[in-house]
mmCIF file with all atom_site columns, C-alpha atoms in Angstrom:
data_model
loop_
_atom_site.group_PDB
_atom_site.id
_atom_site.type_symbol
_atom_site.label_atom_id
_atom_site.label_alt_id
_atom_site.label_comp_id
_atom_site.label_asym_id
_atom_site.label_entity_id
_atom_site.label_seq_id
_atom_site.pdbx_PDB_ins_code
_atom_site.Cartn_x
_atom_site.Cartn_y
_atom_site.Cartn_z
_atom_site.occupancy
_atom_site.B_iso_or_equiv
_atom_site.pdbx_formal_charge
_atom_site.auth_seq_id
_atom_site.auth_comp_id
_atom_site.auth_asym_id
_atom_site.auth_atom_id
_atom_site.pdbx_PDB_model_num
ATOM 1   C CA . MET A 1 1   ? 28.273 1.407  15.046 1.00 0.00 ? 1   MET A CA 1
ATOM 2   C CA . LYS A 1 2   ? 26.580 2.798  18.676 1.00 0.00 ? 2   LYS A CA 1
ATOM 3   C CA . LYS A 1 3   ? 24.150 1.308  20.223 1.00 0.00 ? 3   LYS A CA 1
ATOM 4   C CA . ILE A 1 4   ? 20.300 3.262  20.740 1.00 0.00 ? 4   ILE A CA 1
ATOM 5   C CA . ALA A 1 5   ? 19.686 3.055  24.321 1.00 0.00 ? 5   ALA A CA 1
ATOM 6   C CA . ILE A 1 6   ? 15.286 4.385  25.171 1.00 0.00 ? 6   ILE A CA 1
ATOM 7   C CA . SER A 1 7   ? 14.003 4.066  28.254 1.00 0.00 ? 7   SER A CA 1
ATOM 8   C CA . LYS A 1 8   ? 10.071 2.268  28.271 1.00 0.00 ? 8   LYS A CA 1
ATOM 9   C CA . LYS A 1 9   ? 8.688  5.744  28.930 1.00 0.00 ? 9   LYS A CA 1
ATOM 10  C CA . ILE A 1 10  ? 10.238 7.298  25.667 1.00 0.00 ? 10  ILE A CA 1
ATOM 11  C CA . TYR A 1 11  ? 8.839  5.155  23.570 1.00 0.00 ? 11  TYR A CA 1
ATOM 12  C CA . ALA A 1 12  ? 5.820  4.740  25.068 1.00 0.00 ? 12  ALA A CA 1
ATOM 13  C CA . SER A 1 13  ? 4.973  8.402  24.002 1.00 0.00 ? 13  SER A CA 1
ATOM 14  C CA . ILE A 1 14  ? 6.510  7.848  20.427 1.00 0.00 ? 14  ILE A CA 1
ATOM 15  C CA . LEU A 1 15  ? 4.102  5.056  20.213 1.00 0.00 ? 15  LEU A CA 1
ATOM 16  C CA . GLU A 1 16  ? 1.220  7.093  21.345 1.00 0.00 ? 16  GLU A CA 1
ATOM 17  C CA . HIS A 1 17  ? 2.223  10.393 19.375 1.00 0.00 ? 17  HIS A CA 1
ATOM 18  C CA . ALA A 1 18  ? 2.137  8.117  16.491 1.00 0.00 ? 18  ALA A CA 1
ATOM 19  C CA . ASN A 1 19  ? -1.218 5.838  17.060 1.00 0.00 ? 19  ASN A CA 1
ATOM 20  C CA . ASN A 1 20  ? -2.832 9.814  17.659 1.00 0.00 ? 20  ASN A CA 1
ATOM 21  C CA . GLU A 1 21  ? -1.621 11.087 14.069 1.00 0.00 ? 21  GLU A CA 1
ATOM 22  C CA . LEU A 1 22  ? -2.998 8.212  11.990 1.00 0.00 ? 22  LEU A CA 1
ATOM 23  C CA . PRO A 1 23  ? -3.618 7.831  9.366  1.00 0.00 ? 23  PRO A CA 1
ATOM 24  C CA . ASN A 1 24  ? -0.724 10.193 8.745  1.00 0.00 ? 24  ASN A CA 1
ATOM 25  C CA . GLU A 1 25  ? 3.000  9.267  9.288  1.00 0.00 ? 25  GLU A CA 1
ATOM 26  C CA . ALA A 1 26  ? 3.826  11.553 12.268 1.00 0.00 ? 26  ALA A CA 1
ATOM 27  C CA . CYS A 1 27  ? 7.671  12.621 12.937 1.00 0.00 ? 27  CYS A CA 1
ATOM 28  C CA . GLY A 1 28  ? 9.643  14.390 15.647 1.00 0.00 ? 28  GLY A CA 1
ATOM 29  C CA . LEU A 1 29  ? 13.313 14.592 17.063 1.00 0.00 ? 29  LEU A CA 1
ATOM 30  C CA . ILE A 1 30  ? 14.805 12.694 19.410 1.00 0.00 ? 30  ILE A CA 1
ATOM 31  C CA . ALA A 1 31  ? 17.786 14.270 22.075 1.00 0.00 ? 31  ALA A CA 1
ATOM 32  C CA . GLY A 1 32  ? 20.469 12.712 24.865 1.00 0.00 ? 32  GLY A CA 1
ATOM 33  C CA . THR A 1 33  ? 23.665 12.163 25.131 1.00 0.00 ? 33  THR A CA 1
ATOM 34  C CA . GLU A 1 34  ? 26.165 9.776  24.012 1.00 0.00 ? 34  GLU A CA 1
ATOM 35  C CA . ASP A 1 35  ? 29.645 8.022  24.687 1.00 0.00 ? 35  ASP A CA 1
ATOM 36  C CA . GLU A 1 36  ? 32.243 5.959  22.235 1.00 0.00 ? 36  GLU A CA 1
ATOM 37  C CA . ASN A 1 37  ? 29.232 3.029  22.512 1.00 0.00 ? 37  ASN A CA 1
ATOM 38  C CA . THR A 1 38  ? 26.062 4.361  22.932 1.00 0.00 ? 38  THR A CA 1
ATOM 39  C CA . ARG A 1 39  ? 23.885 7.357  22.352 1.00 0.00 ? 39  ARG A CA 1
ATOM 40  C CA . THR A 1 40  ? 21.057 7.703  24.779 1.00 0.00 ? 40  THR A CA 1
ATOM 41  C CA . ILE A 1 41  ? 17.489 9.183  24.563 1.00 0.00 ? 41  ILE A CA 1
ATOM 42  C CA . GLU A 1 42  ? 16.840 11.138 26.889 1.00 0.00 ? 42  GLU A CA 1
ATOM 43  C CA . LYS A 1 43  ? 13.779 13.351 25.428 1.00 0.00 ? 43  LYS A CA 1
ATOM 44  C CA . VAL A 1 44  ? 11.968 13.456 22.390 1.00 0.00 ? 44  VAL A CA 1
ATOM 45  C CA . TYR A 1 45  ? 9.948  15.849 20.602 1.00 0.00 ? 45  TYR A CA 1
ATOM 46  C CA . MET A 1 46  ? 6.884  15.483 18.791 1.00 0.00 ? 46  MET A CA 1
ATOM 47  C CA . LEU A 1 47  ? 7.054  18.050 15.326 1.00 0.00 ? 47  LEU A CA 1
ATOM 48  C CA . THR A 1 48  ? 4.514  18.621 13.235 1.00 0.00 ? 48  THR A CA 1
ATOM 49  C CA . ASN A 1 49  ? 4.184  16.508 10.028 1.00 0.00 ? 49  ASN A CA 1
ATOM 50  C CA . VAL A 1 50  ? 3.602  19.409 7.569  1.00 0.00 ? 50  VAL A CA 1
ATOM 51  C CA . ASP A 1 51  ? 3.220  17.294 4.799  1.00 0.00 ? 51  ASP A CA 1
ATOM 52  C CA . LYS A 1 52  ? -0.326 16.137 6.840  1.00 0.00 ? 52  LYS A CA 1
ATOM 53  C CA . SER A 1 53  ? 0.167  12.619 4.709  1.00 0.00 ? 53  SER A CA 1
ATOM 54  C CA . PRO A 1 54  ? 0.241  8.893  5.240  1.00 0.00 ? 54  PRO A CA 1
ATOM 55  C CA . GLU A 1 55  ? 3.068  8.387  2.928  1.00 0.00 ? 55  GLU A CA 1
ATOM 56  C CA . HIS A 1 56  ? 5.137  11.406 3.691  1.00 0.00 ? 56  HIS A CA 1
ATOM 57  C CA . PHE A 1 57  ? 6.559  13.518 6.219  1.00 0.00 ? 57  PHE A CA 1
ATOM 58  C CA . SER A 1 58  ? 8.664  16.607 6.317  1.00 0.00 ? 58  SER A CA 1
ATOM 59  C CA . LEU A 1 59  ? 9.352  18.397 10.049 1.00 0.00 ? 59  LEU A CA 1
ATOM 60  C CA . SER A 1 60  ? 8.590  22.110 10.228 1.00 0.00 ? 60  SER A CA 1
ATOM 61  C CA . PRO A 1 61  ? 11.343 24.367 10.079 1.00 0.00 ? 61  PRO A CA 1
ATOM 62  C CA . SER A 1 62  ? 10.434 26.757 12.785 1.00 0.00 ? 62  SER A CA 1
ATOM 63  C CA . GLU A 1 63  ? 9.619  23.838 15.291 1.00 0.00 ? 63  GLU A CA 1
ATOM 64  C CA . GLN A 1 64  ? 13.141 22.120 14.193 1.00 0.00 ? 64  GLN A CA 1
ATOM 65  C CA . LEU A 1 65  ? 15.012 25.847 15.026 1.00 0.00 ? 65  LEU A CA 1
ATOM 66  C CA . LEU A 1 66  ? 12.738 26.092 18.692 1.00 0.00 ? 66  LEU A CA 1
ATOM 67  C CA . THR A 1 67  ? 13.655 22.142 19.213 1.00 0.00 ? 67  THR A CA 1
ATOM 68  C CA . VAL A 1 68  ? 17.543 22.528 19.021 1.00 0.00 ? 68  VAL A CA 1
ATOM 69  C CA . LYS A 1 69  ? 17.415 25.724 20.909 1.00 0.00 ? 69  LYS A CA 1
ATOM 70  C CA . ASP A 1 70  ? 15.363 23.604 23.563 1.00 0.00 ? 70  ASP A CA 1
ATOM 71  C CA . ILE A 1 71  ? 17.918 20.379 23.538 1.00 0.00 ? 71  ILE A CA 1
ATOM 72  C CA . ARG A 1 72  ? 20.957 22.823 23.890 1.00 0.00 ? 72  ARG A CA 1
ATOM 73  C CA . ALA A 1 73  ? 19.371 24.782 26.890 1.00 0.00 ? 73  ALA A CA 1
ATOM 74  C CA . ASN A 1 74  ? 18.781 21.601 28.109 1.00 0.00 ? 74  ASN A CA 1
ATOM 75  C CA . GLY A 1 75  ? 22.443 20.241 27.925 1.00 0.00 ? 75  GLY A CA 1
ATOM 76  C CA . LEU A 1 76  ? 21.711 17.864 25.350 1.00 0.00 ? 76  LEU A CA 1
ATOM 77  C CA . LYS A 1 77  ? 22.665 17.148 22.039 1.00 0.00 ? 77  LYS A CA 1
ATOM 78  C CA . LEU A 1 78  ? 20.676 16.057 18.824 1.00 0.00 ? 78  LEU A CA 1
ATOM 79  C CA . LEU A 1 79  ? 20.830 12.662 18.425 1.00 0.00 ? 79  LEU A CA 1
ATOM 80  C CA . GLY A 1 80  ? 18.277 12.060 15.047 1.00 0.00 ? 80  GLY A CA 1
ATOM 81  C CA . ASN A 1 81  ? 14.715 12.139 14.053 1.00 0.00 ? 81  ASN A CA 1
ATOM 82  C CA . TRP A 1 82  ? 11.821 9.987  14.120 1.00 0.00 ? 82  TRP A CA 1
ATOM 83  C CA . HIS A 1 83  ? 9.525  9.048  12.342 1.00 0.00 ? 83  HIS A CA 1
ATOM 84  C CA . SER A 1 84  ? 6.488  6.577  12.073 1.00 0.00 ? 84  SER A CA 1
ATOM 85  C CA . HIS A 1 85  ? 5.574  4.413  8.606  1.00 0.00 ? 85  HIS A CA 1
ATOM 86  C CA . PRO A 1 86  ? 1.405  3.702  9.312  1.00 0.00 ? 86  PRO A CA 1
ATOM 87  C CA . SER A 1 87  ? 1.332  1.027  6.988  1.00 0.00 ? 87  SER A CA 1
ATOM 88  C CA . SER A 1 88  ? 4.795  -0.314 5.934  1.00 0.00 ? 88  SER A CA 1
ATOM 89  C CA . PRO A 1 89  ? 7.747  -1.794 7.681  1.00 0.00 ? 89  PRO A CA 1
ATOM 90  C CA . SER A 1 90  ? 9.980  -0.276 10.156 1.00 0.00 ? 90  SER A CA 1
ATOM 91  C CA . ARG A 1 91  ? 13.127 -0.226 7.407  1.00 0.00 ? 91  ARG A CA 1
ATOM 92  C CA . PRO A 1 92  ? 14.179 2.822  5.297  1.00 0.00 ? 92  PRO A CA 1
ATOM 93  C CA . SER A 1 93  ? 12.021 3.583  2.194  1.00 0.00 ? 93  SER A CA 1
ATOM 94  C CA . ALA A 1 94  ? 14.133 4.902  -1.123 1.00 0.00 ? 94  ALA A CA 1
ATOM 95  C CA . GLU A 1 95  ? 13.134 8.580  0.121  1.00 0.00 ? 95  GLU A CA 1
ATOM 96  C CA . ASP A 1 96  ? 13.916 7.952  3.646  1.00 0.00 ? 96  ASP A CA 1
ATOM 97  C CA . ILE A 1 97  ? 17.658 7.416  2.228  1.00 0.00 ? 97  ILE A CA 1
ATOM 98  C CA . ARG A 1 98  ? 17.630 9.703  -0.335 1.00 0.00 ? 98  ARG A CA 1
ATOM 99  C CA . LEU A 1 99  ? 16.603 12.439 2.259  1.00 0.00 ? 99  LEU A CA 1
ATOM 100 C CA . ALA A 1 100 ? 18.472 11.767 4.962  1.00 0.00 ? 100 ALA A CA 1
ATOM 101 C CA . PHE A 1 101 ? 21.564 14.266 4.381  1.00 0.00 ? 101 PHE A CA 1
ATOM 102 C CA . ASP A 1 102 ? 23.315 14.092 7.760  1.00 0.00 ? 102 ASP A CA 1
ATOM 103 C CA . ARG A 1 103 ? 25.301 11.362 8.147  1.00 0.00 ? 103 ARG A CA 1
ATOM 104 C CA . SER A 1 104 ? 25.549 12.422 11.946 1.00 0.00 ? 104 SER A CA 1
ATOM 105 C CA . MET A 1 105 ? 22.074 11.529 12.879 1.00 0.00 ? 105 MET A CA 1
ATOM 106 C CA . SER A 1 106 ? 20.215 8.065  13.740 1.00 0.00 ? 106 SER A CA 1
ATOM 107 C CA . TYR A 1 107 ? 16.986 7.309  12.083 1.00 0.00 ? 107 TYR A CA 1
ATOM 108 C CA . LEU A 1 108 ? 14.676 5.468  14.007 1.00 0.00 ? 108 LEU A CA 1
ATOM 109 C CA . ILE A 1 109 ? 11.458 4.499  12.520 1.00 0.00 ? 109 ILE A CA 1
ATOM 110 C CA . LEU A 1 110 ? 8.052  3.626  14.265 1.00 0.00 ? 110 LEU A CA 1
ATOM 111 C CA . SER A 1 111 ? 5.876  1.088  12.120 1.00 0.00 ? 111 SER A CA 1
ATOM 112 C CA . LEU A 1 112 ? 2.418  0.560  12.727 1.00 0.00 ? 112 LEU A CA 1
ATOM 113 C CA . MET A 1 113 ? 1.904  -1.780 9.979  1.00 0.00 ? 113 MET A CA 1
ATOM 114 C CA . ASN A 1 114 ? 0.920  -4.654 12.684 1.00 0.00 ? 114 ASN A CA 1
ATOM 115 C CA . ARG A 1 115 ? -1.231 -2.446 14.795 1.00 0.00 ? 115 ARG A CA 1
ATOM 116 C CA . ASN A 1 116 ? -0.786 -5.101 17.802 1.00 0.00 ? 116 ASN A CA 1
ATOM 117 C CA . GLU A 1 117 ? 2.916  -5.406 17.112 1.00 0.00 ? 117 GLU A CA 1
ATOM 118 C CA . PRO A 1 118 ? 4.616  -1.883 16.413 1.00 0.00 ? 118 PRO A CA 1
ATOM 119 C CA . VAL A 1 119 ? 7.842  -2.202 15.551 1.00 0.00 ? 119 VAL A CA 1
ATOM 120 C CA . LEU A 1 120 ? 10.658 0.224  16.281 1.00 0.00 ? 120 LEU A CA 1
ATOM 121 C CA . ASN A 1 121 ? 14.307 0.556  14.646 1.00 0.00 ? 121 ASN A CA 1
ATOM 122 C CA . SER A 1 122 ? 17.227 2.690  14.183 1.00 0.00 ? 122 SER A CA 1
ATOM 123 C CA . PHE A 1 123 ? 19.042 3.249  11.003 1.00 0.00 ? 123 PHE A CA 1
ATOM 124 C CA . HIS A 1 124 ? 22.454 5.204  9.970  1.00 0.00 ? 124 HIS A CA 1
ATOM 125 C CA . ILE A 1 125 ? 22.317 6.534  6.665  1.00 0.00 ? 125 ILE A CA 1
ATOM 126 C CA . GLU A 1 126 ? 24.920 7.250  4.373  1.00 0.00 ? 126 GLU A CA 1
ATOM 127 C CA . ASN A 1 127 ? 25.796 7.815  0.961  1.00 0.00 ? 127 ASN A CA 1
ATOM 128 C CA . GLY A 1 128 ? 22.850 6.131  0.051  1.00 0.00 ? 128 GLY A CA 1
ATOM 129 C CA . THR A 1 129 ? 23.126 3.057  2.234  1.00 0.00 ? 129 THR A CA 1
ATOM 130 C CA . SER A 1 130 ? 21.092 2.588  5.377  1.00 0.00 ? 130 SER A CA 1
ATOM 131 C CA . THR A 1 131 ? 22.804 0.232  8.329  1.00 0.00 ? 131 THR A CA 1
ATOM 132 C CA . GLN A 1 132 ? 20.665 -0.828 11.488 1.00 0.00 ? 132 GLN A CA 1
ATOM 133 C CA . GLU A 1 133 ? 21.508 0.212  14.917 1.00 0.00 ? 133 GLU A CA 1
ATOM 134 C CA . GLU A 1 134 ? 21.070 -2.230 17.684 1.00 0.00 ? 134 GLU A CA 1
ATOM 135 C CA . ILE A 1 135 ? 18.406 -0.495 19.987 1.00 0.00 ? 135 ILE A CA 1
ATOM 136 C CA . TYR A 1 136 ? 17.929 -1.606 24.065 1.00 0.00 ? 136 TYR A CA 1
ATOM 137 C CA . PHE A 1 137 ? 15.147 -0.569 26.168 1.00 0.00 ? 137 PHE A CA 1
ATOM 138 C CA . THR A 1 138 ? 15.843 0.915  29.613 1.00 0.00 ? 138 THR A CA 1
ATOM 139 C CA . GLY A 1 139 ? 13.854 1.202  32.633 1.00 0.00 ? 139 GLY A CA 1
ATOM 140 C CA . GLU A 1 140 ? 10.462 2.194  32.955 1.00 0.00 ? 140 GLU A CA 1
ATOM 141 C CA . MET B 2 1   ? 33.846 39.348 16.114 1.00 0.00 ? 1   MET B CA 1
ATOM 142 C CA . LEU B 2 2   ? 32.266 36.758 17.829 1.00 0.00 ? 2   LEU B CA 1
ATOM 143 C CA . ILE B 2 3   ? 29.087 34.655 16.030 1.00 0.00 ? 3   ILE B CA 1
ATOM 144 C CA . THR B 2 4   ? 27.486 31.918 17.341 1.00 0.00 ? 4   THR B CA 1
ATOM 145 C CA . VAL B 2 5   ? 27.323 29.366 14.778 1.00 0.00 ? 5   VAL B CA 1
ATOM 146 C CA . SER B 2 6   ? 24.953 26.138 15.711 1.00 0.00 ? 6   SER B CA 1
ATOM 147 C CA . GLY B 2 7   ? 25.323 26.542 19.577 1.00 0.00 ? 7   GLY B CA 1
ATOM 148 C CA . GLU B 2 8   ? 29.240 27.111 19.530 1.00 0.00 ? 8   GLU B CA 1
ATOM 149 C CA . LYS B 2 9   ? 30.995 30.556 19.342 1.00 0.00 ? 9   LYS B CA 1
ATOM 150 C CA . LYS B 2 10  ? 33.499 31.288 16.847 1.00 0.00 ? 10  LYS B CA 1
ATOM 151 C CA . GLU B 2 11  ? 35.638 34.351 15.846 1.00 0.00 ? 11  GLU B CA 1
ATOM 152 C CA . TYR B 2 12  ? 35.337 35.737 12.049 1.00 0.00 ? 12  TYR B CA 1
ATOM 153 C CA . ALA B 2 13  ? 36.720 38.347 10.510 1.00 0.00 ? 13  ALA B CA 1
ATOM 154 C CA . GLU B 2 14  ? 34.707 41.286 9.842  1.00 0.00 ? 14  GLU B CA 1
ATOM 155 C CA . GLY B 2 15  ? 32.496 41.537 7.072  1.00 0.00 ? 15  GLY B CA 1
ATOM 156 C CA . LEU B 2 16  ? 31.774 38.054 6.464  1.00 0.00 ? 16  LEU B CA 1
ATOM 157 C CA . THR B 2 17  ? 28.613 37.229 4.597  1.00 0.00 ? 17  THR B CA 1
ATOM 158 C CA . VAL B 2 18  ? 25.957 34.492 5.091  1.00 0.00 ? 18  VAL B CA 1
ATOM 159 C CA . THR B 2 19  ? 27.641 33.061 1.742  1.00 0.00 ? 19  THR B CA 1
ATOM 160 C CA . GLU B 2 20  ? 31.127 32.880 2.991  1.00 0.00 ? 20  GLU B CA 1
ATOM 161 C CA . LEU B 2 21  ? 29.830 31.432 6.538  1.00 0.00 ? 21  LEU B CA 1
ATOM 162 C CA . ILE B 2 22  ? 28.463 28.550 4.850  1.00 0.00 ? 22  ILE B CA 1
ATOM 163 C CA . ALA B 2 23  ? 31.932 28.364 2.375  1.00 0.00 ? 23  ALA B CA 1
ATOM 164 C CA . GLN B 2 24  ? 33.980 28.422 5.775  1.00 0.00 ? 24  GLN B CA 1
ATOM 165 C CA . GLU B 2 25  ? 31.322 25.867 8.065  1.00 0.00 ? 25  GLU B CA 1
ATOM 166 C CA . LYS B 2 26  ? 32.096 23.592 4.710  1.00 0.00 ? 26  LYS B CA 1
ATOM 167 C CA . VAL B 2 27  ? 28.033 23.230 4.833  1.00 0.00 ? 27  VAL B CA 1
ATOM 168 C CA . GLU B 2 28  ? 27.299 20.285 2.326  1.00 0.00 ? 28  GLU B CA 1
ATOM 169 C CA . MET B 2 29  ? 23.952 20.073 0.682  1.00 0.00 ? 29  MET B CA 1
ATOM 170 C CA . LEU B 2 30  ? 23.251 23.612 1.094  1.00 0.00 ? 30  LEU B CA 1
ATOM 171 C CA . GLU B 2 31  ? 19.771 23.238 -1.322 1.00 0.00 ? 31  GLU B CA 1
ATOM 172 C CA . TYR B 2 32  ? 18.472 21.634 1.738  1.00 0.00 ? 32  TYR B CA 1
ATOM 173 C CA . VAL B 2 33  ? 19.621 23.444 4.042  1.00 0.00 ? 33  VAL B CA 1
ATOM 174 C CA . THR B 2 34  ? 17.591 26.529 5.967  1.00 0.00 ? 34  THR B CA 1
ATOM 175 C CA . VAL B 2 35  ? 19.411 28.916 7.610  1.00 0.00 ? 35  VAL B CA 1
ATOM 176 C CA . SER B 2 36  ? 18.244 31.457 10.512 1.00 0.00 ? 36  SER B CA 1
ATOM 177 C CA . LEU B 2 37  ? 19.825 34.291 11.550 1.00 0.00 ? 37  LEU B CA 1
ATOM 178 C CA . ASN B 2 38  ? 18.784 35.717 14.817 1.00 0.00 ? 38  ASN B CA 1
ATOM 179 C CA . GLU B 2 39  ? 15.902 33.344 14.737 1.00 0.00 ? 39  GLU B CA 1
ATOM 180 C CA . GLU B 2 40  ? 14.562 34.880 11.319 1.00 0.00 ? 40  GLU B CA 1
ATOM 181 C CA . PHE B 2 41  ? 14.555 32.628 8.466  1.00 0.00 ? 41  PHE B CA 1
ATOM 182 C CA . LEU B 2 42  ? 16.802 33.942 5.681  1.00 0.00 ? 42  LEU B CA 1
ATOM 183 C CA . GLN B 2 43  ? 16.184 33.582 1.467  1.00 0.00 ? 43  GLN B CA 1
ATOM 184 C CA . ARG B 2 44  ? 18.516 31.947 -0.144 1.00 0.00 ? 44  ARG B CA 1
ATOM 185 C CA . GLU B 2 45  ? 18.896 34.878 -2.504 1.00 0.00 ? 45  GLU B CA 1
ATOM 186 C CA . ASN B 2 46  ? 20.093 37.041 0.403  1.00 0.00 ? 46  ASN B CA 1
ATOM 187 C CA . PHE B 2 47  ? 22.812 34.702 1.676  1.00 0.00 ? 47  PHE B CA 1
ATOM 188 C CA . ASP B 2 48  ? 25.427 36.821 -0.841 1.00 0.00 ? 48  ASP B CA 1
ATOM 189 C CA . ASN B 2 49  ? 24.912 40.704 0.459  1.00 0.00 ? 49  ASN B CA 1
ATOM 190 C CA . GLN B 2 50  ? 23.615 39.298 4.196  1.00 0.00 ? 50  GLN B CA 1
ATOM 191 C CA . LYS B 2 51  ? 26.524 40.398 6.089  1.00 0.00 ? 51  LYS B CA 1
ATOM 192 C CA . LEU B 2 52  ? 26.887 39.412 9.846  1.00 0.00 ? 52  LEU B CA 1
ATOM 193 C CA . ASN B 2 53  ? 27.729 41.123 12.597 1.00 0.00 ? 53  ASN B CA 1
ATOM 194 C CA . ASP B 2 54  ? 29.367 40.610 16.162 1.00 0.00 ? 54  ASP B CA 1
ATOM 195 C CA . GLY B 2 55  ? 26.710 38.547 19.115 1.00 0.00 ? 55  GLY B CA 1
ATOM 196 C CA . ASP B 2 56  ? 24.753 37.050 15.875 1.00 0.00 ? 56  ASP B CA 1
ATOM 197 C CA . VAL B 2 57  ? 23.424 33.803 15.990 1.00 0.00 ? 57  VAL B CA 1
ATOM 198 C CA . VAL B 2 58  ? 23.000 31.743 13.000 1.00 0.00 ? 58  VAL B CA 1
ATOM 199 C CA . GLU B 2 59  ? 21.915 27.693 13.148 1.00 0.00 ? 59  GLU B CA 1
ATOM 200 C CA . PHE B 2 60  ? 22.156 25.869 9.745  1.00 0.00 ? 60  PHE B CA 1
ATOM 201 C CA . LEU B 2 61  ? 18.818 23.357 9.503  1.00 0.00 ? 61  LEU B CA 1
ATOM 202 C CA . TYR B 2 62  ? 18.853 20.591 7.227  1.00 0.00 ? 62  TYR B CA 1
ATOM 203 C CA . PHE B 2 63  ? 15.309 19.313 5.736  1.00 0.00 ? 63  PHE B CA 1
ATOM 204 C CA . MET B 2 64  ? 14.642 16.534 7.663  1.00 0.00 ? 64  MET B CA 1
ATOM 205 C CA . GLY B 2 65  ? 11.930 14.173 5.998  1.00 0.00 ? 65  GLY B CA 1
ATOM 206 C CA . GLY B 2 66  ? 11.050 10.860 3.829  1.00 0.00 ? 66  GLY B CA 1
ATOM 207 C CA . GLY B 2 67  ? 8.016  9.262  3.076  1.00 0.00 ? 67  GLY B CA 1
ATOM 208 C CA . LYS B 2 68  ? 6.966  5.341  3.180  1.00 0.00 ? 68  LYS B CA 1
#
């Protein structure tokens, strides 16, 4: 299982966007580089939650397409997606697991259940099972 | 002919359809995949008849979503 490296700056931008989207779930994509041990998030993309719901999210396919193109143009790799849980813990729900079709992705979940103590976790999801990936924070 | 699939240029037989490309690329969970051809999203019912041409750019995008 690979570790996930994320800068404090990128984490702060995810947190800010998720807070701005409350009470709805926020979502997006993460891109970066990876070696045999670590996935390093270099860029985060905020996408529209077309469900506009506090309990569900779906990424906009047209924004997904634009994002994939931008990721390639920046010489990066799509590493996964992220979404927020406004009022539930940072763990994949049954629906998150059922709809995680790409086992090559990391699935990051930011819980805002306790607004003063947000929690970000990352998961590998495959064959209906989720496994937590270690996240560590880097730099500013 | 050369087609760019998910950012990678590859050689394919002339006259290939989108359905045949999907099979060759072993795309899984097709019901949850959106296909774009030259930045236009394709309707699923057109996959069988949509022939690909040299220089085309195809993307397979998995649905990404979930819930609490």
